[in-house]
Short mmCIF file of C-alpha atoms in Angstrom, two decimals:
data_model
loop_
_atom_site.label_atom_id
_atom_site.label_comp_id
_atom_site.label_asym_id
_atom_site.label_seq_id
_atom_site.Cartn_x
_atom_site.Cartn_y
_atom_site.Cartn_z
CA MET A 1 -15.86 7.53 -106.92
CA SER A 2 -12.17 7.77 -106.03
CA ALA A 3 -9.68 5.05 -106.79
CA LEU A 4 -8.06 2.87 -103.99
CA PRO A 5 -4.37 3.46 -103.24
CA ASP A 6 -1.87 0.98 -104.47
CA PRO A 7 -0.68 -1.19 -101.60
CA ASN A 8 2.78 -1.31 -103.11
CA THR A 9 3.13 2.43 -102.87
CA VAL A 10 1.74 2.88 -99.18
CA ARG A 11 4.38 3.69 -96.45
CA VAL A 12 4.14 1.54 -93.32
CA ILE A 13 5.24 3.08 -90.00
CA PRO A 14 6.25 0.42 -87.38
CA ILE A 15 4.70 0.54 -83.80
CA ARG A 16 7.13 1.17 -80.98
CA GLY A 17 7.16 -1.71 -78.34
CA VAL A 18 7.94 -1.78 -74.52
CA GLY A 19 10.73 -4.21 -74.81
CA ALA A 20 13.21 -1.49 -74.15
CA GLN A 21 11.65 -0.81 -70.76
CA ASP A 22 11.80 -4.44 -69.40
CA GLU A 23 14.60 -5.45 -67.03
CA PRO A 24 15.30 -9.12 -66.23
CA LEU A 25 14.99 -10.00 -62.44
CA ASP A 26 16.61 -12.70 -60.28
CA PRO A 27 13.91 -15.41 -59.29
CA ALA A 28 15.77 -16.58 -56.14
CA PRO A 29 14.30 -14.03 -53.56
CA ARG A 30 10.75 -14.82 -54.61
CA LEU A 31 11.33 -18.49 -54.08
CA ARG A 32 12.81 -17.81 -50.66
CA ARG A 33 9.73 -15.78 -49.61
CA ARG A 34 7.47 -18.54 -50.76
CA ARG A 35 9.43 -21.07 -48.76
CA LEU A 36 9.23 -18.85 -45.62
CA VAL A 37 5.43 -18.51 -45.94
CA ILE A 38 5.00 -22.23 -46.43
CA GLY A 39 7.28 -22.92 -43.44
CA GLY A 40 5.30 -20.56 -41.21
CA VAL A 41 2.03 -22.16 -42.15
CA VAL A 42 3.42 -25.60 -41.47
CA ALA A 43 4.79 -24.52 -38.06
CA THR A 44 1.45 -22.97 -37.10
CA VAL A 45 -0.38 -26.14 -38.09
CA LEU A 46 2.05 -28.26 -36.08
CA LEU A 47 1.62 -25.97 -33.03
CA LEU A 48 -2.16 -26.17 -33.27
CA VAL A 49 -1.98 -29.93 -33.57
CA ALA A 50 0.32 -30.10 -30.54
CA VAL A 51 -2.17 -28.07 -28.50
CA ALA A 52 -5.26 -29.81 -29.83
CA ILE A 53 -4.06 -33.36 -29.24
CA PRO A 54 -4.00 -33.09 -25.37
CA ALA A 55 -7.31 -31.24 -25.41
CA LEU A 56 -8.79 -33.84 -27.71
CA ARG A 57 -7.38 -36.59 -25.53
CA ALA A 58 -8.86 -34.91 -22.43
CA PHE A 59 -12.22 -34.57 -24.17
CA THR A 60 -12.25 -38.14 -25.41
CA THR A 61 -11.15 -39.47 -21.98
CA ASP A 62 -13.65 -37.22 -20.02
CA GLU A 63 -10.75 -35.39 -18.33
CA ILE A 64 -10.26 -31.64 -17.92
CA ALA A 65 -7.28 -29.56 -16.94
CA VAL A 66 -7.44 -27.12 -14.05
CA PRO A 67 -4.65 -24.80 -12.85
CA ALA A 68 -3.17 -26.11 -9.65
CA GLU A 69 -3.06 -22.66 -8.03
CA ARG A 70 -6.85 -22.49 -8.16
CA VAL A 71 -7.38 -25.46 -5.84
CA ARG A 72 -6.53 -26.12 -2.19
CA VAL A 73 -5.43 -29.58 -1.07
CA ALA A 74 -5.57 -31.14 2.41
CA THR A 75 -4.60 -34.52 3.86
CA VAL A 76 -7.00 -36.91 5.55
CA GLU A 77 -5.78 -37.68 9.07
CA ARG A 78 -6.92 -39.41 12.22
CA GLY A 79 -7.05 -37.68 15.60
CA ARG A 80 -9.24 -35.87 18.11
CA PHE A 81 -12.36 -34.41 16.55
CA VAL A 82 -14.44 -31.69 18.16
CA ALA A 83 -17.82 -31.11 16.53
CA ASP A 84 -19.29 -27.67 17.07
CA VAL A 85 -21.88 -25.28 15.72
CA THR A 86 -20.80 -21.76 14.85
CA ALA A 87 -23.41 -19.04 15.20
CA GLN A 88 -23.78 -15.29 15.51
CA GLY A 89 -25.47 -13.74 18.52
CA VAL A 90 -26.29 -10.49 20.22
CA VAL A 91 -25.85 -9.48 23.84
CA VAL A 92 -29.14 -9.19 25.70
CA ALA A 93 -29.85 -8.51 29.33
CA ALA A 94 -31.02 -11.54 31.27
CA LEU A 95 -33.34 -9.22 33.15
CA SER A 96 -34.83 -6.38 31.09
CA PRO A 97 -38.43 -5.69 32.14
CA THR A 98 -40.54 -3.38 30.01
CA LEU A 99 -42.96 -1.11 31.85
CA VAL A 100 -46.33 -0.51 30.17
CA ALA A 101 -49.06 2.06 30.63
CA PRO A 102 -51.72 0.80 33.11
CA ALA A 103 -54.32 3.06 31.48
CA PRO A 104 -54.62 5.38 28.48
CA GLY A 105 -53.13 8.80 29.06
CA THR A 106 -50.26 11.20 28.48
CA VAL A 107 -46.67 10.19 29.30
CA GLN A 108 -44.17 12.35 31.11
CA PHE A 109 -40.67 10.93 31.68
CA ALA A 110 -38.57 11.42 34.79
CA VAL A 111 -35.34 9.90 33.36
CA ARG A 112 -33.51 9.71 30.07
CA ALA A 113 -32.23 6.68 28.20
CA GLY A 114 -28.90 5.48 29.58
CA GLU A 115 -29.28 6.97 33.06
CA PRO A 116 -28.66 4.64 36.01
CA VAL A 117 -31.75 3.97 38.11
CA LYS A 118 -32.47 2.36 41.48
CA GLN A 119 -35.22 -0.05 42.40
CA GLY A 120 -38.42 1.86 43.15
CA GLN A 121 -37.24 5.05 41.46
CA PRO A 122 -39.95 6.83 39.40
CA LEU A 123 -39.23 6.59 35.68
CA ALA A 124 -42.33 8.08 34.10
CA THR A 125 -45.86 9.20 34.91
CA VAL A 126 -49.02 8.56 32.92
CA ASP A 127 -51.68 11.23 33.34
CA SER A 128 -55.03 9.42 32.91
CA PRO A 129 -58.14 11.55 33.60
CA GLU A 130 -60.31 8.58 32.64
CA LEU A 131 -58.84 6.38 35.36
CA ARG A 132 -59.04 9.15 37.98
CA ASN A 133 -62.71 9.69 37.16
CA GLU A 134 -63.37 5.95 37.38
CA VAL A 135 -61.69 5.78 40.79
CA ALA A 136 -63.82 8.65 42.10
CA ARG A 137 -67.02 7.15 40.69
CA GLU A 138 -66.41 3.67 42.13
CA THR A 139 -65.33 5.14 45.49
CA ALA A 140 -68.67 6.96 45.73
CA ALA A 141 -70.44 3.73 44.80
CA LEU A 142 -68.54 1.95 47.58
CA GLU A 143 -69.65 4.51 50.13
CA SER A 144 -73.24 4.03 49.00
CA VAL A 145 -72.95 0.25 49.25
CA GLU A 146 -71.43 0.49 52.72
CA ALA A 147 -74.25 2.76 53.90
CA ALA A 148 -76.82 0.35 52.47
CA PHE A 149 -75.05 -2.53 54.19
CA ALA A 150 -75.10 -0.72 57.53
CA ARG A 151 -78.79 0.11 57.16
CA GLU A 152 -79.56 -3.50 56.16
CA SER A 153 -77.62 -4.76 59.17
CA ILE A 154 -79.76 -2.64 61.52
CA GLU A 155 -82.96 -3.80 59.82
CA ILE A 156 -81.93 -7.42 60.04
CA ARG A 157 -81.09 -7.10 63.72
CA ARG A 158 -84.52 -5.58 64.30
CA LYS A 159 -86.23 -8.42 62.51
CA LEU A 160 -84.22 -10.92 64.49
CA LEU A 161 -85.30 -9.26 67.71
CA THR A 162 -88.92 -9.40 66.59
CA ALA A 163 -88.62 -13.10 65.75
CA ARG A 164 -86.90 -13.78 69.08
CA GLN A 165 -89.62 -11.83 70.89
CA SER A 166 -92.32 -13.95 69.25
CA GLY A 167 -90.55 -17.08 70.39
CA ASP A 168 -90.17 -15.77 73.91
CA ASN A 169 -93.88 -14.80 74.08
CA ALA A 170 -94.83 -18.26 72.91
CA GLY A 171 -92.66 -19.69 75.68
CA LEU A 172 -94.40 -17.56 78.29
CA ARG A 173 -97.82 -18.65 77.04
CA LEU A 174 -96.67 -22.25 77.24
CA GLN A 175 -95.58 -21.78 80.85
CA ALA A 176 -98.95 -20.21 81.73
CA ALA A 177 -100.80 -23.07 80.02
CA GLU A 178 -98.74 -25.60 81.93
CA ARG A 179 -99.61 -23.92 85.25
CA GLU A 180 -103.29 -23.77 84.37
CA PHE A 181 -103.30 -27.42 83.38
CA LYS A 182 -101.53 -28.36 86.64
CA ARG A 183 -104.22 -26.59 88.70
CA ALA A 184 -106.93 -28.13 86.55
CA GLN A 185 -105.39 -31.57 87.10
CA GLN A 186 -105.38 -31.06 90.85
CA SER A 187 -108.96 -29.79 90.83
CA TRP A 188 -110.08 -32.65 88.65
CA ASP A 189 -108.50 -35.13 91.00
CA VAL A 190 -110.67 -33.83 93.90
CA LYS A 191 -113.62 -33.39 91.54
CA VAL A 192 -114.04 -29.65 92.16
CA ILE A 193 -114.19 -28.75 88.42
CA SER A 194 -116.11 -30.18 85.61
CA ARG A 195 -114.65 -32.49 83.02
CA ARG A 196 -115.26 -29.86 80.41
CA ASP A 197 -112.98 -27.35 82.22
CA TYR A 198 -110.33 -30.04 82.69
CA GLU A 199 -110.25 -30.94 78.99
CA LYS A 200 -110.23 -27.25 78.04
CA ALA A 201 -107.12 -26.71 80.20
CA ARG A 202 -105.45 -29.67 78.52
CA ASP A 203 -106.33 -28.36 75.03
CA ASP A 204 -104.97 -24.95 75.93
CA LEU A 205 -101.70 -26.62 76.99
CA ASP A 206 -101.45 -28.53 73.72
CA ALA A 207 -102.14 -25.37 71.72
CA ALA A 208 -99.52 -23.45 73.68
CA ARG A 209 -96.97 -26.17 73.02
CA ILE A 210 -97.75 -26.08 69.25
CA ASP A 211 -97.55 -22.29 69.16
CA HIS A 212 -94.23 -22.34 71.01
CA ARG A 213 -92.73 -24.95 68.70
CA HIS A 214 -93.85 -23.08 65.59
CA ALA A 215 -92.59 -19.77 66.99
CA VAL A 216 -89.18 -21.26 67.73
CA GLU A 217 -88.91 -22.84 64.28
CA SER A 218 -90.16 -19.70 62.57
CA ALA A 219 -87.60 -17.62 64.47
CA ALA A 220 -84.84 -20.00 63.39
CA LEU A 221 -85.88 -19.82 59.72
CA GLU A 222 -86.19 -16.06 59.92
CA GLN A 223 -82.72 -15.85 61.39
CA GLU A 224 -81.23 -17.98 58.57
CA SER A 225 -83.02 -15.92 55.92
CA LEU A 226 -81.85 -12.66 57.41
CA GLN A 227 -78.30 -13.96 57.73
CA LEU A 228 -78.30 -14.87 54.01
CA GLU A 229 -79.56 -11.43 53.11
CA LEU A 230 -76.88 -9.89 55.28
CA GLN A 231 -74.27 -12.15 53.65
CA MET A 232 -75.35 -11.01 50.16
CA LYS A 233 -75.08 -7.39 51.19
CA ARG A 234 -71.67 -8.06 52.70
CA LEU A 235 -70.46 -9.77 49.49
CA GLU A 236 -71.73 -6.85 47.42
CA ARG A 237 -69.85 -4.47 49.68
CA ASP A 238 -66.67 -6.58 49.52
CA ARG A 239 -66.87 -6.79 45.73
CA GLN A 240 -67.10 -3.04 45.49
CA ARG A 241 -64.21 -2.69 47.92
CA LEU A 242 -62.04 -4.98 45.74
CA LEU A 243 -62.99 -2.98 42.66
CA VAL A 244 -62.00 0.28 44.33
CA GLN A 245 -58.76 -1.27 45.63
CA ASP A 246 -57.85 -2.44 42.11
CA LEU A 247 -58.61 0.97 40.65
CA ARG A 248 -56.53 2.69 43.32
CA ARG A 249 -53.70 0.23 42.64
CA ARG A 250 -53.88 1.07 38.95
CA ALA A 251 -53.93 4.76 39.81
CA ASP A 252 -50.81 4.28 41.93
CA GLU A 253 -49.19 2.43 39.01
CA LEU A 254 -49.60 5.49 36.84
CA THR A 255 -46.25 6.39 38.33
CA LEU A 256 -43.95 3.85 36.67
CA ARG A 257 -41.16 2.77 39.05
CA SER A 258 -38.06 0.75 38.28
CA PRO A 259 -38.45 -2.89 39.41
CA VAL A 260 -34.67 -3.45 39.58
CA ASP A 261 -31.40 -1.61 39.87
CA GLY A 262 -30.05 -0.97 36.38
CA VAL A 263 -30.02 1.45 33.50
CA ALA A 264 -32.94 3.12 31.76
CA GLY A 265 -33.08 1.54 28.34
CA THR A 266 -35.32 2.27 25.41
CA LEU A 267 -37.91 5.03 25.74
CA ALA A 268 -40.67 3.62 23.56
CA VAL A 269 -42.64 6.86 23.13
CA ALA A 270 -41.94 10.55 22.95
CA GLU A 271 -42.37 13.00 25.79
CA ARG A 272 -46.02 14.06 26.36
CA ALA A 273 -47.22 11.43 23.89
CA THR A 274 -50.72 9.97 24.29
CA VAL A 275 -50.65 6.18 24.60
CA PRO A 276 -53.32 3.47 24.95
CA ALA A 277 -53.50 1.02 27.82
CA ASN A 278 -50.74 -1.62 27.98
CA ALA A 279 -48.54 0.32 25.55
CA PRO A 280 -44.76 -0.11 26.17
CA ILE A 281 -43.27 2.97 27.82
CA VAL A 282 -39.72 2.30 29.04
CA THR A 283 -37.36 -0.66 29.41
CA VAL A 284 -35.00 -1.13 32.35
CA VAL A 285 -31.81 -3.08 31.67
CA ASP A 286 -29.90 -4.91 34.40
CA PRO A 287 -26.27 -4.76 33.15
CA SER A 288 -24.98 -7.06 35.89
CA VAL A 289 -26.24 -10.20 34.11
CA TYR A 290 -26.01 -10.54 30.32
CA GLU A 291 -26.91 -13.45 28.07
CA ILE A 292 -26.29 -14.18 24.40
CA GLU A 293 -29.23 -14.70 22.06
CA PHE A 294 -28.10 -16.60 18.96
CA THR A 295 -29.61 -17.91 15.74
CA ALA A 296 -28.54 -21.05 13.89
CA PRO A 297 -29.81 -22.82 10.74
CA ASP A 298 -32.71 -25.18 11.31
CA VAL A 299 -30.55 -28.18 10.31
CA TYR A 300 -29.21 -28.07 13.87
CA ALA A 301 -32.68 -28.37 15.41
CA GLY A 302 -32.01 -31.93 16.55
CA VAL A 303 -28.43 -31.20 17.63
CA LEU A 304 -28.57 -28.16 19.88
CA LYS A 305 -29.75 -28.97 23.41
CA PRO A 306 -29.80 -27.01 26.69
CA GLY A 307 -26.78 -27.73 28.84
CA MET A 308 -24.21 -27.92 26.01
CA ASN A 309 -20.92 -26.10 26.53
CA ALA A 310 -20.14 -23.06 24.41
CA LEU A 311 -17.41 -20.49 23.83
CA VAL A 312 -18.35 -16.84 23.33
CA ALA A 313 -15.88 -14.66 21.40
CA ALA A 314 -16.20 -10.98 22.30
CA GLY A 315 -13.33 -9.07 20.81
CA SER A 316 -10.09 -10.97 21.42
CA THR A 317 -11.33 -12.90 24.46
CA GLN A 318 -13.22 -16.19 24.64
CA THR A 319 -15.45 -16.91 27.62
CA GLU A 320 -16.97 -20.23 28.64
CA ALA A 321 -20.75 -20.45 28.65
CA THR A 322 -23.56 -22.98 28.45
CA VAL A 323 -26.72 -23.23 26.35
CA ALA A 324 -29.57 -22.11 28.63
CA ALA A 325 -32.53 -22.54 26.29
CA VAL A 326 -33.40 -23.49 22.70
CA SER A 327 -36.65 -22.38 21.12
CA PRO A 328 -38.97 -25.29 20.24
CA GLU A 329 -40.05 -23.63 16.99
CA VAL A 330 -38.23 -22.58 13.82
CA ARG A 331 -38.91 -19.22 12.20
CA GLN A 332 -37.80 -18.41 8.65
CA GLY A 333 -35.36 -21.31 8.67
CA GLN A 334 -33.62 -20.13 11.84
CA LEU A 335 -33.44 -21.66 15.30
CA VAL A 336 -33.23 -19.24 18.26
CA GLY A 337 -31.49 -20.02 21.54
CA ARG A 338 -29.85 -18.38 24.56
CA VAL A 339 -26.40 -18.86 26.04
CA ARG A 340 -25.57 -18.06 29.66
CA PHE A 341 -22.08 -17.39 31.01
CA THR A 342 -20.87 -20.06 33.46
CA GLY A 343 -18.36 -17.76 35.14
CA PRO A 344 -17.67 -14.03 35.27
CA GLN A 345 -18.95 -12.37 32.14
CA PRO A 346 -16.52 -10.40 29.92
CA ALA A 347 -16.02 -6.77 30.77
CA GLY A 348 -17.31 -4.06 28.47
CA LEU A 349 -20.38 -5.85 27.11
CA ASN A 350 -23.21 -3.66 25.89
CA GLN A 351 -26.83 -4.33 25.06
CA ASN A 352 -27.33 -5.53 21.41
CA GLN A 353 -23.58 -5.96 20.87
CA ARG A 354 -22.84 -8.59 18.21
CA VAL A 355 -20.62 -11.53 19.15
CA SER A 356 -19.76 -14.93 17.69
CA LEU A 357 -19.97 -18.22 19.55
CA ARG A 358 -19.25 -21.92 19.18
CA VAL A 359 -21.47 -24.56 20.72
CA LEU A 360 -19.50 -27.75 21.44
CA VAL A 361 -21.65 -30.65 20.27
CA ASP A 362 -19.28 -33.65 20.49
CA ALA A 363 -15.62 -34.53 21.20
CA ARG A 364 -14.04 -37.88 20.24
CA ASP A 365 -10.57 -39.38 19.75
CA GLY A 366 -9.34 -41.48 16.83
CA VAL A 367 -11.72 -39.95 14.29
CA LEU A 368 -10.90 -39.87 10.56
CA LYS A 369 -11.16 -36.22 9.57
CA VAL A 370 -10.13 -33.64 7.02
CA GLU A 371 -9.97 -29.88 6.76
CA ARG A 372 -13.38 -28.33 6.14
CA GLY A 373 -13.65 -26.55 2.83
CA ALA A 374 -16.02 -25.49 0.09
CA PHE A 375 -16.06 -29.05 -1.31
CA VAL A 376 -18.52 -29.98 1.46
CA ASP A 377 -21.19 -27.66 0.04
CA SER A 378 -20.30 -27.78 -3.68
CA GLY A 379 -20.15 -31.57 -3.63
CA GLY A 380 -23.17 -31.99 -1.42
CA GLY A 381 -21.09 -33.86 1.17
CA ARG A 382 -21.06 -36.95 -1.10
CA VAL A 383 -18.25 -36.22 -3.59
CA ALA A 384 -14.52 -35.58 -3.19
CA TYR A 385 -11.55 -35.50 -5.59
CA ARG A 386 -8.58 -37.60 -4.43
CA LEU A 387 -5.10 -36.85 -5.81
CA ASP A 388 -2.79 -39.52 -7.21
CA GLY A 389 0.94 -39.29 -7.84
CA ASP A 390 0.61 -38.09 -11.45
CA GLY A 391 -0.98 -34.72 -10.74
CA ARG A 392 -4.48 -35.96 -11.38
CA ALA A 393 -7.55 -35.86 -9.12
CA GLU A 394 -10.04 -38.70 -9.28
CA ARG A 395 -13.66 -38.35 -8.26
CA VAL A 396 -14.68 -40.64 -5.38
CA SER A 397 -17.91 -41.07 -3.44
CA VAL A 398 -17.60 -40.22 0.25
CA ALA A 399 -19.81 -40.03 3.30
CA LEU A 400 -19.21 -37.15 5.71
CA GLY A 401 -20.37 -36.99 9.30
CA ALA A 402 -20.36 -34.26 11.93
CA GLY A 403 -18.61 -31.01 11.18
CA SER A 404 -17.04 -28.10 12.95
CA ALA A 405 -15.85 -24.69 11.89
CA THR A 406 -12.47 -26.07 10.69
CA GLU A 407 -12.87 -29.85 10.25
CA VAL A 408 -15.35 -32.44 9.04
CA GLU A 409 -15.63 -36.12 9.94
CA VAL A 410 -15.03 -38.71 7.18
CA LEU A 411 -17.23 -41.80 7.53
CA SER A 412 -16.31 -43.68 4.33
CA GLY A 413 -14.73 -43.31 0.90
CA LEU A 414 -11.30 -42.05 2.05
CA ALA A 415 -8.37 -43.44 4.00
CA GLU A 416 -5.84 -41.89 6.31
CA GLY A 417 -3.13 -40.12 4.31
CA ASP A 418 -5.26 -39.44 1.23
CA ARG A 419 -4.88 -36.00 -0.25
CA ILE A 420 -8.07 -34.44 -1.54
CA VAL A 421 -9.21 -31.13 -3.01
CA VAL A 422 -10.95 -29.19 -0.23
CA SER A 423 -11.73 -26.07 -2.25
CA SER A 424 -14.86 -25.78 -4.39
CA VAL A 425 -15.28 -28.52 -7.00
CA GLU A 426 -17.92 -26.74 -9.07
CA ALA A 427 -15.32 -25.98 -11.78
CA PHE A 428 -14.69 -29.74 -12.19
CA ASP A 429 -18.18 -30.09 -13.70
CA GLY A 430 -18.62 -33.54 -12.18
CA ARG A 431 -15.84 -35.08 -14.38
CA PRO A 432 -14.47 -38.44 -13.14
CA ARG A 433 -10.88 -37.20 -13.48
CA VAL A 434 -9.22 -33.79 -13.38
CA ARG A 435 -5.64 -32.98 -14.34
CA LEU A 436 -3.95 -30.27 -12.28
CA VAL A 437 -1.53 -28.25 -14.41
CA ASP A 438 1.01 -25.63 -13.40
#
């Protein structure tokens, strides 16, 4: 075991520090940076508070801010108000008959779509072997019925002659019986014949009279019966004649002819196509008289009436017209009507051309009105926002009346000179007040 060293004799080596590497710095820049950071934070907080206070005030007072450039403002005024209904329409020919096939067959056209045609001009032909065969069959039946009628007429005349002959023979026998009774009467008066012969002559006279009366009545009844039979045969013949006439008329109609002067319109089928009876073949358009067929929402069902004045806009021209008819039924929420020109129709109109029109419903003076805008629909016609002098818009309840394409009647809630927002008010979210900001 070794001995421990003497602490008095051990050499201690000192550790070298880092004091020689330290350099004293100036604290002033660090303080300045801290002050700048604190100042920026304070400014940001103040800016946020400045922005939040108006928003908080608007939230707590149920008021929102809307940029003024997003709204349109109009002034309520009093003046002449013209209520109208704006609609879209198409040009249709007032006279445009459609020719149909009178019987099933094959179609062959004589014109093309757009070609001018004259009244009576052939447009197409329907080849119908079935109809031709039916005409031939019924014509032969008519000839048979006419022959039977002629034979029945001869037979009836013969029977009438026989009945007349029986009556005439009975008349002759009556005359002979009368002569015999006259001679018997004379002989009986001078008592040259027996009573038995006298009474026999009188009985023969009575029998002759009865036979004559019965023969005459029988001939009359026979004549009536034969006349009825002849009448039935005549009616049968006439019925067959009418049937043949109708078939021949239908056969003649296999050649489709234009009923009016005009233009060949739509060709409903292709050339040499097979069509059934009553199938549309071709339409003829009379371009001299056009009308406008329009559609309007069903809310105007109780407003639009025949006879109302209208203006038709075709291109850059407006032409006066009048409502000719309004359909009594509504289809898919639309009301259909027709407008007829009151004067010369515009030049250059074409079938199915789209036009716009205005139907004048009412015209009054001294009506409180305002420009029509999206506020009518977005507010349901019951809400408007009226501007005050501080750049705010206040919600007010209004009642609107008749409307036109550019104006709407004000019934209550606003006064002349009020300025209201006429653009959409959906962005206002139903708030009672709105602040318009630049």
